[in-house]
CSV table of C-alpha atoms in Angstrom, one decimal:
chain,number,residue,atom,x,y,z
Z,779,MET,CA,-33.8,-12.3,-9.0
Z,780,ALA,CA,-31.2,-10.7,-6.8
Z,781,ARG,CA,-29.4,-7.4,-7.3
Z,782,LEU,CA,-26.5,-7.3,-9.6
Z,783,ALA,CA,-23.2,-8.1,-8.8
Z,784,GLN,CA,-23.8,-10.7,-5.9
Z,785,THR,CA,-20.9,-12.9,-4.9
Z,786,ALA,CA,-21.5,-16.6,-3.8
Z,787,GLY,CA,-19.6,-18.5,-1.3
Z,788,LEU,CA,-18.7,-15.7,0.9
Z,789,THR,CA,-18.1,-16.2,4.7
Z,790,ASP,CA,-20.3,-14.5,7.3
Z,791,ILE,CA,-17.2,-12.3,8.1
Z,792,GLN,CA,-17.1,-11.2,4.6
Z,793,GLU,CA,-20.8,-10.7,4.2
Z,794,GLU,CA,-20.6,-8.3,7.5
Z,795,ILE,CA,-17.8,-6.4,6.1
Z,796,LEU,CA,-19.4,-5.7,2.9
Z,797,ALA,CA,-22.6,-4.8,4.6
Z,798,THR,CA,-20.8,-2.3,6.9
Z,799,VAL,CA,-18.9,-0.8,4.0
Z,800,ARG,CA,-22.1,-0.8,1.7
Z,801,THR,CA,-24.0,1.1,4.5
Z,802,PHE,CA,-21.1,3.6,4.9
Z,803,VAL,CA,-21.1,4.2,1.0
Z,804,ASP,CA,-24.8,5.0,1.0
Z,805,LYS,CA,-24.6,7.3,4.0
Z,806,GLU,CA,-21.2,8.8,4.1
Z,807,ILE,CA,-19.9,9.0,0.5
Z,808,ILE,CA,-22.7,9.1,-2.0
Z,809,PRO,CA,-24.5,12.3,-0.5
Z,810,HIS,CA,-21.1,14.2,-0.4
Z,811,ALA,CA,-19.3,12.9,-3.2
Z,812,GLN,CA,-20.7,15.6,-5.8
Z,813,THR,CA,-19.7,18.6,-3.7
Z,814,LEU,CA,-16.5,17.2,-3.0
Z,815,GLU,CA,-15.6,16.1,-6.3
Z,816,HIS,CA,-16.7,19.4,-7.9
Z,817,GLY,CA,-14.5,21.4,-5.4
Z,818,ASP,CA,-11.5,18.8,-5.9
Z,819,THR,CA,-11.6,18.7,-2.2
Z,820,TYR,CA,-9.6,15.7,-0.3
Z,821,PRO,CA,-12.3,13.6,1.5
Z,822,ALA,CA,-10.7,13.9,4.9
Z,823,ASP,CA,-13.9,13.0,6.9
Z,824,ILE,CA,-14.6,9.9,4.6
Z,825,VAL,CA,-10.9,8.7,5.2
Z,826,GLU,CA,-11.2,9.0,8.9
Z,827,GLY,CA,-14.5,7.0,8.8
Z,828,MET,CA,-12.6,4.4,7.0
Z,829,LYS,CA,-9.7,4.4,9.5
Z,830,GLU,CA,-12.3,4.0,12.2
Z,831,MET,CA,-13.7,0.8,10.3
Z,832,GLY,CA,-10.1,-0.8,10.0
Z,833,LEU,CA,-10.2,-0.6,6.2
Z,834,PHE,CA,-6.5,0.5,5.9
Z,835,GLY,CA,-5.6,-2.7,7.5
Z,836,LEU,CA,-8.0,-5.0,5.7
Z,837,THR,CA,-5.5,-7.4,4.1
Z,838,ILE,CA,-2.6,-6.9,6.4
Z,839,PRO,CA,-2.2,-10.2,8.6
Z,840,GLU,CA,-3.7,-10.0,12.4
Z,841,GLU,CA,-0.2,-10.4,13.9
Z,842,TYR,CA,0.3,-6.9,12.5
Z,843,GLY,CA,-2.8,-5.5,13.7
Z,844,GLY,CA,-4.9,-5.8,10.5
Z,845,LEU,CA,-8.0,-7.9,9.6
Z,846,GLY,CA,-6.2,-10.5,7.7
Z,847,GLU,CA,-8.7,-10.6,5.0
Z,848,SER,CA,-8.3,-12.1,1.5
Z,849,LEU,CA,-7.8,-10.2,-2.0
Z,850,LEU,CA,-11.4,-11.1,-2.9
Z,851,THR,CA,-12.7,-9.3,0.4
Z,852,TYR,CA,-10.5,-6.2,-0.6
Z,853,ALA,CA,-11.7,-6.2,-4.2
Z,854,LEU,CA,-15.4,-6.4,-3.2
Z,855,VAL,CA,-14.9,-3.6,-0.7
Z,856,VAL,CA,-13.2,-1.5,-3.2
Z,857,GLU,CA,-16.0,-2.3,-5.6
Z,858,GLN,CA,-18.6,-0.9,-3.3
Z,859,ILE,CA,-16.5,2.3,-2.4
Z,860,ALA,CA,-15.9,3.0,-6.0
Z,861,ARG,CA,-19.8,2.6,-6.4
Z,862,GLY,CA,-19.8,5.7,-4.1
Z,863,TRP,CA,-17.1,7.7,-5.5
Z,864,MET,CA,-14.0,6.4,-7.3
Z,865,SER,CA,-11.6,8.9,-5.9
Z,866,VAL,CA,-12.1,7.3,-2.2
Z,867,SER,CA,-11.2,3.9,-3.7
Z,868,GLY,CA,-8.1,5.6,-5.0
Z,869,VAL,CA,-7.1,6.6,-1.6
Z,870,ILE,CA,-6.7,3.0,-0.3
Z,871,ASN,CA,-5.7,1.3,-3.7
Z,872,THR,CA,-2.1,2.3,-3.4
Z,873,HIS,CA,-2.0,1.9,0.2
Z,874,PHE,CA,-3.1,-1.8,-0.3
Z,875,ILE,CA,-0.6,-2.5,-3.1
Z,876,VAL,CA,2.5,-1.2,-0.8
Z,877,ALA,CA,1.0,-3.4,2.1
Z,878,HIS,CA,0.9,-6.4,-0.3
Z,879,MET,CA,4.5,-5.8,-1.4
Z,880,LEU,CA,5.7,-5.5,2.0
Z,881,LYS,CA,3.8,-8.6,3.2
Z,882,GLN,CA,5.0,-10.6,0.5
Z,883,HIS,CA,8.3,-9.4,-0.1
Z,884,GLY,CA,9.5,-7.3,3.0
Z,885,THR,CA,12.2,-8.2,5.4
Z,886,PRO,CA,11.0,-9.0,8.9
Z,887,GLU,CA,12.3,-5.8,10.2
Z,888,GLN,CA,10.4,-3.8,7.4
Z,889,LYS,CA,7.2,-5.7,8.1
Z,890,GLN,CA,7.4,-5.0,11.8
Z,891,LYS,CA,8.4,-1.3,11.2
Z,892,TYR,CA,5.5,-0.5,8.7
Z,893,LEU,CA,2.6,-3.1,8.7
Z,894,PRO,CA,1.3,-2.2,12.3
Z,895,ARG,CA,1.3,1.5,11.4
Z,896,MET,CA,-0.2,0.9,8.0
Z,897,ALA,CA,-3.0,-1.3,9.6
Z,898,ALA,CA,-3.9,1.7,11.8
Z,899,GLY,CA,-3.9,4.3,8.9
Z,900,GLU,CA,-1.1,6.1,10.7
Z,901,VAL,CA,1.2,5.1,7.7
Z,902,ARG,CA,-0.3,5.7,4.3
Z,903,GLY,CA,1.3,4.2,1.2
Z,904,SER,CA,1.8,5.3,-2.5
Z,905,PHE,CA,3.8,3.7,-5.2
Z,906,SER,CA,5.5,4.9,-8.3
Z,907,MET,CA,6.7,3.4,-11.4
Z,908,SER,CA,5.9,5.6,-14.3
Z,909,GLU,CA,8.1,8.6,-15.5
Z,910,PRO,CA,7.4,11.6,-17.8
Z,911,GLU,CA,8.8,9.9,-20.9
Z,912,LEU,CA,8.2,6.2,-19.6
Z,913,GLY,CA,4.6,5.2,-20.4
Z,914,SER,CA,4.1,1.5,-20.5
Z,915,ASP,CA,7.9,0.5,-20.9
Z,916,VAL,CA,8.8,0.0,-17.2
Z,917,ALA,CA,12.3,-1.5,-18.1
Z,918,ALA,CA,13.1,1.9,-19.7
Z,919,ILE,CA,13.1,3.8,-16.4
Z,920,ARG,CA,15.8,6.6,-16.1
Z,921,THR,CA,15.7,7.4,-12.3
Z,922,ARG,CA,18.7,6.2,-11.0
Z,923,ALA,CA,20.0,5.2,-7.4
Z,924,VAL,CA,23.7,5.0,-7.1
Z,925,LYS,CA,25.6,3.2,-4.3
Z,926,GLY,CA,27.8,5.1,-2.2
Z,927,GLU,CA,29.6,4.4,1.3
Z,928,SER,CA,26.6,5.0,3.4
Z,929,GLY,CA,23.6,4.2,1.0
Z,930,TYR,CA,22.3,5.4,-2.2
Z,931,THR,CA,21.8,8.5,-3.9
Z,932,ILE,CA,18.7,8.9,-6.2
Z,933,ASN,CA,18.2,11.2,-9.1
Z,934,GLY,CA,15.4,11.6,-11.4
Z,935,GLN,CA,11.6,12.4,-11.9
Z,936,LYS,CA,8.5,10.0,-11.2
Z,937,MET,CA,5.0,10.8,-12.5
Z,938,TRP,CA,1.3,9.8,-11.8
Z,939,LEU,CA,1.7,9.1,-8.1
Z,940,THR,CA,-1.6,8.7,-6.6
Z,941,ASN,CA,-1.7,10.0,-3.1
Z,942,GLY,CA,1.7,11.6,-3.8
Z,943,GLY,CA,1.1,14.4,-1.5
Z,944,THR,CA,-1.0,12.7,1.3
Z,945,SER,CA,1.0,9.4,1.7
Z,946,ASN,CA,4.0,9.3,4.0
Z,947,LEU,CA,5.6,6.0,2.5
Z,948,THR,CA,6.3,5.5,-1.3
Z,949,ALA,CA,7.5,2.4,-3.0
Z,950,VAL,CA,9.7,3.9,-5.8
Z,951,LEU,CA,10.9,1.7,-8.6
Z,952,VAL,CA,14.3,3.0,-9.8
Z,953,LYS,CA,17.4,1.9,-11.7
Z,954,THR,CA,20.5,0.4,-9.9
Z,955,ASP,CA,23.8,-0.9,-11.3
Z,956,GLU,CA,23.4,-4.7,-11.1
Z,957,GLY,CA,25.4,-5.4,-14.2
Z,958,ALA,CA,22.6,-7.6,-15.5
Z,959,GLU,CA,22.0,-8.0,-19.3
Z,960,LYS,CA,18.1,-7.9,-19.1
Z,961,ALA,CA,17.2,-4.2,-18.1
Z,962,HIS,CA,14.4,-5.4,-15.9
Z,963,GLN,CA,17.1,-7.1,-13.6
Z,964,ASN,CA,18.5,-3.7,-12.9
Z,965,LEU,CA,15.5,-2.2,-11.1
Z,966,THR,CA,15.2,-2.0,-7.3
Z,967,THR,CA,12.2,-0.7,-5.2
Z,968,PHE,CA,13.0,1.6,-2.4
Z,969,LEU,CA,10.8,2.4,0.6
Z,970,VAL,CA,10.8,6.1,0.7
Z,971,GLU,CA,9.5,7.6,3.9
Z,972,LYS,CA,8.6,11.2,3.7
Z,973,PRO,CA,6.3,13.8,5.4
Z,974,GLU,CA,2.8,14.7,3.9
Z,975,GLY,CA,2.7,17.9,1.7
Z,976,TYR,CA,4.0,19.6,-1.2
Z,977,GLY,CA,7.2,21.3,-2.3
Z,978,GLU,CA,10.6,20.2,-1.0
Z,979,VAL,CA,9.5,17.7,1.8
Z,980,LEU,CA,13.0,16.5,2.4
Z,981,PRO,CA,16.5,17.4,1.3
Z,982,GLY,CA,16.5,16.3,-2.3
Z,983,LEU,CA,13.0,15.3,-2.6
Z,984,THR,CA,10.2,17.4,-3.9
Z,985,ILE,CA,6.5,16.9,-4.5
Z,986,PRO,CA,5.7,19.8,-6.8
Z,987,GLY,CA,2.0,19.9,-6.4
Z,988,LYS,CA,-1.2,18.3,-7.5
Z,989,ILE,CA,-1.8,17.5,-11.3
Z,990,ASP,CA,-5.1,19.1,-12.5
Z,991,LYS,CA,-7.2,16.0,-14.0
Z,992,MET,CA,-10.4,15.7,-16.1
Z,993,GLY,CA,-11.9,13.4,-13.5
Z,994,TYR,CA,-10.7,11.4,-10.5
Z,995,LYS,CA,-10.7,14.7,-8.3
Z,996,GLY,CA,-10.3,14.9,-4.7
Z,997,VAL,CA,-7.6,12.4,-4.5
Z,998,ASP,CA,-4.2,14.0,-5.1
Z,999,THR,CA,-2.0,12.8,-8.1
Z,1000,THR,CA,1.5,14.1,-8.4
Z,1001,GLU,CA,5.1,14.2,-9.6
Z,1002,MET,CA,8.0,13.2,-7.4
Z,1003,VAL,CA,11.4,14.7,-8.1
Z,1004,PHE,CA,14.6,13.4,-6.6
Z,1005,ASP,CA,17.6,15.6,-6.9
Z,1006,GLY,CA,20.5,14.3,-4.7
Z,1007,PHE,CA,18.2,12.3,-2.5
Z,1008,GLU,CA,20.1,10.3,0.0
Z,1009,ILE,CA,18.6,6.9,1.3
Z,1010,ALA,CA,19.8,4.1,3.4
Z,1011,ALA,CA,20.5,0.5,1.9
Z,1012,ASP,CA,18.0,-1.0,4.4
Z,1013,GLN,CA,15.1,0.9,2.9
Z,1014,ILE,CA,15.4,-1.5,-0.3
Z,1015,LEU,CA,12.2,-3.7,-0.2
Z,1016,GLY,CA,13.3,-7.1,1.0
Z,1017,GLY,CA,16.8,-6.2,1.4
Z,1018,VAL,CA,18.2,-7.3,-1.9
Z,1019,SER,CA,18.6,-4.7,-5.1
Z,1020,GLY,CA,17.7,-5.9,-8.5
Z,1021,GLN,CA,14.5,-7.5,-7.4
Z,1022,GLY,CA,12.2,-4.3,-7.9
Z,1023,PHE,CA,10.5,-5.4,-11.1
Z,1024,ARG,CA,9.4,-8.6,-9.8
Z,1025,HIS,CA,8.1,-7.0,-6.6
Z,1026,MET,CA,6.3,-4.3,-8.5
Z,1027,MET,CA,4.6,-6.8,-11.0
Z,1028,ASP,CA,3.4,-8.6,-8.2
Z,1029,GLY,CA,1.9,-5.5,-6.7
Z,1030,VAL,CA,0.5,-4.4,-10.1
Z,1031,GLU,CA,-1.6,-7.8,-10.3
Z,1032,VAL,CA,-3.2,-6.7,-7.2
Z,1033,GLY,CA,-3.8,-3.4,-8.7
Z,1034,ARG,CA,-5.3,-4.8,-11.9
Z,1035,VAL,CA,-7.8,-6.6,-9.9
Z,1036,ASN,CA,-8.3,-3.4,-7.9
Z,1037,VAL,CA,-9.0,-1.5,-11.2
Z,1038,ALA,CA,-11.4,-4.0,-12.3
Z,1039,ALA,CA,-13.3,-3.7,-9.0
Z,1040,ARG,CA,-13.4,0.0,-9.4
Z,1041,ALA,CA,-14.6,-0.3,-13.0
Z,1042,CYS,CA,-17.3,-2.7,-11.6
Z,1043,GLY,CA,-18.3,0.0,-8.8
Z,1044,ILE,CA,-18.8,2.7,-11.4
Z,1045,ALA,CA,-20.6,0.5,-13.8
Z,1046,ILE,CA,-23.0,-0.7,-10.8
Z,1047,ARG,CA,-23.7,3.1,-10.1
Z,1048,ALA,CA,-24.1,4.0,-13.6
Z,1049,PHE,CA,-26.6,1.1,-14.0
Z,1050,GLU,CA,-28.5,2.2,-10.7
Z,1051,LEU,CA,-28.8,5.6,-11.9
Z,1052,ALA,CA,-30.0,4.8,-15.4
Z,1053,ILE,CA,-32.8,2.1,-14.1
Z,1054,GLU,CA,-33.9,4.5,-11.6
Z,1055,TYR,CA,-34.1,7.7,-13.9
Z,1056,SER,CA,-35.8,5.4,-16.6
Z,1057,GLN,CA,-38.6,4.5,-14.5
Z,1058,GLN,CA,-39.2,8.2,-13.4
Z,1059,ARG,CA,-38.7,9.9,-16.7
Z,1060,ARG,CA,-41.9,10.0,-18.9
Z,1061,THR,CA,-42.3,10.4,-22.5
Z,1062,PHE,CA,-45.3,9.7,-25.1
Z,1063,GLY,CA,-47.4,8.6,-22.0
Z,1064,LYS,CA,-45.3,6.3,-20.3
Z,1065,ALA,CA,-41.9,5.7,-18.6
Z,1066,ILE,CA,-39.1,5.6,-20.9
Z,1067,ALA,CA,-38.0,2.3,-19.2
Z,1068,GLU,CA,-41.2,0.7,-21.0
Z,1069,HIS,CA,-39.9,1.8,-24.5
Z,1070,GLN,CA,-38.1,-1.2,-26.1
Z,1071,ALA,CA,-35.1,1.0,-27.0
Z,1072,ILE,CA,-34.4,1.8,-23.4
Z,1073,ALA,CA,-35.4,-1.5,-22.0
Z,1074,PHE,CA,-32.7,-3.3,-24.3
Z,1075,LYS,CA,-30.0,-0.9,-23.3
Z,1076,LEU,CA,-30.7,-1.7,-19.5
Z,1077,ALA,CA,-30.6,-5.5,-20.3
Z,1078,GLU,CA,-27.3,-5.0,-22.2
Z,1079,MET,CA,-25.9,-2.7,-19.3
Z,1080,ALA,CA,-26.9,-5.3,-16.7
Z,1081,THR,CA,-25.3,-8.2,-18.6
Z,1082,LYS,CA,-21.9,-6.3,-18.8
Z,1083,VAL,CA,-22.1,-5.5,-15.3
Z,1084,GLU,CA,-22.5,-9.1,-14.2
Z,1085,ALA,CA,-19.9,-10.4,-16.6
Z,1086,ALA,CA,-17.4,-7.9,-15.4
Z,1087,HIS,CA,-18.0,-8.6,-11.7
Z,1088,LEU,CA,-17.6,-12.4,-12.3
Z,1089,MET,CA,-14.3,-12.1,-14.0
Z,1090,MET,CA,-13.0,-9.8,-11.3
Z,1091,VAL,CA,-14.0,-12.1,-8.7
Z,1092,ASN,CA,-12.5,-15.0,-10.5
Z,1093,ALA,CA,-9.1,-13.2,-10.7
Z,1094,ALA,CA,-9.0,-12.4,-6.9
Z,1095,ARG,CA,-9.8,-15.8,-5.7
Z,1096,LEU,CA,-7.2,-17.2,-8.1
Z,1097,LYS,CA,-4.6,-14.8,-6.5
Z,1098,ASP,CA,-5.7,-15.9,-3.1
Z,1099,SER,CA,-5.3,-19.4,-3.9
Z,1100,GLY,CA,-1.6,-18.9,-4.7
Z,1101,GLN,CA,-2.0,-19.5,-8.5
Z,1102,ARG,CA,-0.5,-17.3,-11.1
Z,1103,ASN,CA,-3.3,-14.9,-12.2
Z,1104,ASP,CA,-1.7,-12.5,-14.8
Z,1105,VAL,CA,-3.8,-13.6,-17.6
Z,1106,GLU,CA,-7.0,-13.7,-15.5
Z,1107,ALA,CA,-6.2,-10.2,-13.9
Z,1108,GLY,CA,-5.4,-8.8,-17.3
Z,1109,MET,CA,-8.6,-10.3,-18.6
Z,1110,ALA,CA,-10.7,-8.9,-15.8
Z,1111,LYS,CA,-9.1,-5.6,-16.0
Z,1112,LEU,CA,-9.6,-5.3,-19.8
Z,1113,LEU,CA,-13.1,-6.4,-19.8
Z,1114,ALA,CA,-14.3,-4.5,-16.7
Z,1115,SER,CA,-12.7,-1.2,-17.9
Z,1116,GLU,CA,-14.1,-1.3,-21.4
Z,1117,TYR,CA,-17.5,-2.5,-20.0
Z,1118,CYS,CA,-17.5,0.5,-17.4
Z,1119,ALA,CA,-17.0,2.9,-20.3
Z,1120,GLU,CA,-19.8,1.5,-22.3
Z,1121,VAL,CA,-22.4,1.1,-19.4
Z,1122,THR,CA,-21.4,4.8,-18.2
Z,1123,GLN,CA,-21.9,6.2,-21.7
Z,1124,GLU,CA,-25.4,4.2,-22.1
Z,1125,SER,CA,-26.6,5.5,-18.7
Z,1126,PHE,CA,-25.5,9.0,-20.0
Z,1127,ARG,CA,-27.6,8.6,-23.3
Z,1128,ILE,CA,-30.5,7.5,-21.1
Z,1129,HIS,CA,-30.4,10.6,-19.0
Z,1130,GLY,CA,-30.5,12.7,-22.2
Z,1131,GLY,CA,-29.8,16.3,-21.8
Z,1132,TYR,CA,-30.0,16.1,-18.3
Z,1133,GLY,CA,-26.9,13.9,-18.1
Z,1134,TYR,CA,-24.8,16.8,-19.5
Z,1135,SER,CA,-25.7,18.9,-16.4
Z,1136,LYS,CA,-23.3,18.9,-13.4
Z,1137,GLU,CA,-26.3,18.5,-11.2
Z,1138,TYR,CA,-26.6,14.9,-12.2
Z,1139,GLU,CA,-24.4,12.4,-10.8
Z,1140,ILE,CA,-23.8,10.6,-14.2
Z,1141,GLU,CA,-21.8,13.7,-15.6
Z,1142,ARG,CA,-19.1,12.9,-13.0
Z,1143,LEU,CA,-19.0,9.2,-13.7
Z,1144,MET,CA,-18.5,10.1,-17.4
Z,1145,ARG,CA,-15.3,11.9,-16.4
Z,1146,GLU,CA,-14.2,9.1,-14.3
Z,1147,ALA,CA,-14.7,5.9,-16.3
Z,1148,PRO,CA,-11.9,6.8,-18.9
Z,1149,PHE,CA,-9.2,6.6,-16.3
Z,1150,LEU,CA,-9.7,3.1,-15.8
Z,1151,LEU,CA,-9.0,2.6,-19.4
Z,1152,ILE,CA,-5.5,3.4,-18.8
Z,1153,GLY,CA,-4.8,3.0,-15.1
Z,1154,GLU,CA,-2.7,-0.1,-14.0
Z,1155,GLY,CA,-1.8,-0.5,-17.8
Z,1156,THR,CA,-3.9,0.4,-21.0
Z,1157,SER,CA,-6.3,-2.0,-22.5
Z,1158,GLU,CA,-3.4,-2.6,-25.1
Z,1159,ILE,CA,-1.1,-3.7,-22.5
Z,1160,GLN,CA,-3.6,-6.1,-21.0
Z,1161,LYS,CA,-4.0,-7.7,-24.5
Z,1162,THR,CA,-0.2,-8.1,-24.7
Z,1163,ILE,CA,-0.3,-9.8,-21.3
Z,1164,ILE,CA,-3.3,-12.0,-22.2
Z,1165,SER,CA,-1.7,-13.1,-25.6
Z,1166,ARG,CA,1.7,-13.9,-24.2
Z,1167,GLY,CA,0.1,-16.0,-21.5
Z,1168,LEU,CA,-2.1,-17.8,-24.1
Z,1169,LEU,CA,0.8,-18.5,-26.1
Z,1170,ARG,CA,2.7,-19.9,-22.9
Z,1171,ASP,CA,-0.1,-22.2,-22.1
Z,1172,TYR,CA,-1.1,-23.2,-25.6
Z,1173,GLN,CA,2.5,-23.8,-27.1
Z,1174,SER,CA,2.5,-25.4,-30.3
Z,1175,ARG,CA,3.9,-29.0,-30.2
Z,1176,GLY,CA,4.4,-28.9,-34.0
């Protein structure tokens, strides 16, 4: 039998890209992840390596200098990178989402302005929906953009921006006065250009600093505070206000496939660590892998890894085909994140007391896996999306 999480039907180019990324992960990420993570150090050298490989332009069309690859290729690359260190996958995740939103919804001028530099990694993207009191209720956004004679003025506070300090282009969802009855139709996405760094980076725009997290170290997570920040009307994504919710939800569908892929990557690594350790660690005269209790754990872990991978691949392929994939992306994100937490914990149990030591990689994975249960929508939100989709597709005729 082949190794876990293999994908049938890939092109030669996809296989070549994945082989290159896998080698990069094994040589440049895994050997350094522990030191960088424990020091909460931004992986600058790793990011430069990804830029040289062209990964920042992976899904950007060739006409803008990118590789023009599919969401499936992107998801499989993310899976491999997360297998090495989830924080590195976070560096490119928000970048890909903003690039996707620009590619699908940007004006021709916006595409020409940003996509070539994004493909080269010169412009790095982040996006922001959440706020301190918002949670999952996106329609309740309070940050507001008020239209004036020369553009808009934004006031409010955004929360949980991955790459908030190291990005220089942020897609920000805010409230505008469209006069629509439905709250989500009064939301607009602005493309905010800013310098990298912290503090007041522009007049009226402050990035307070990094939020200290349990895991997901290295990559910066920040707030974004607007206080009379002025921005031109041509920085509205797509050039038309009131479309922001639709634009963001399209991006989040990509993000949910990404989170599923990250969960698969961590689960794969947790399984690799467990099966290697279980063949080396001996008790009662034999390797612990030969004890039925451990062997059954490995069997269950491998089955969960395989199931999550297949659902993630299916969701990516549906999106690539142009079909609606909100239900499938929700299912993939739900299953992959829950299974990731379970597989990681079983690997931790197999490691016994050593798993609690910072010397062992599984300790880091135990702090990273929980993030995926809430990133891009909690499991409860995924269940809401899935159930609504099912009721839509199985509408009663009675």
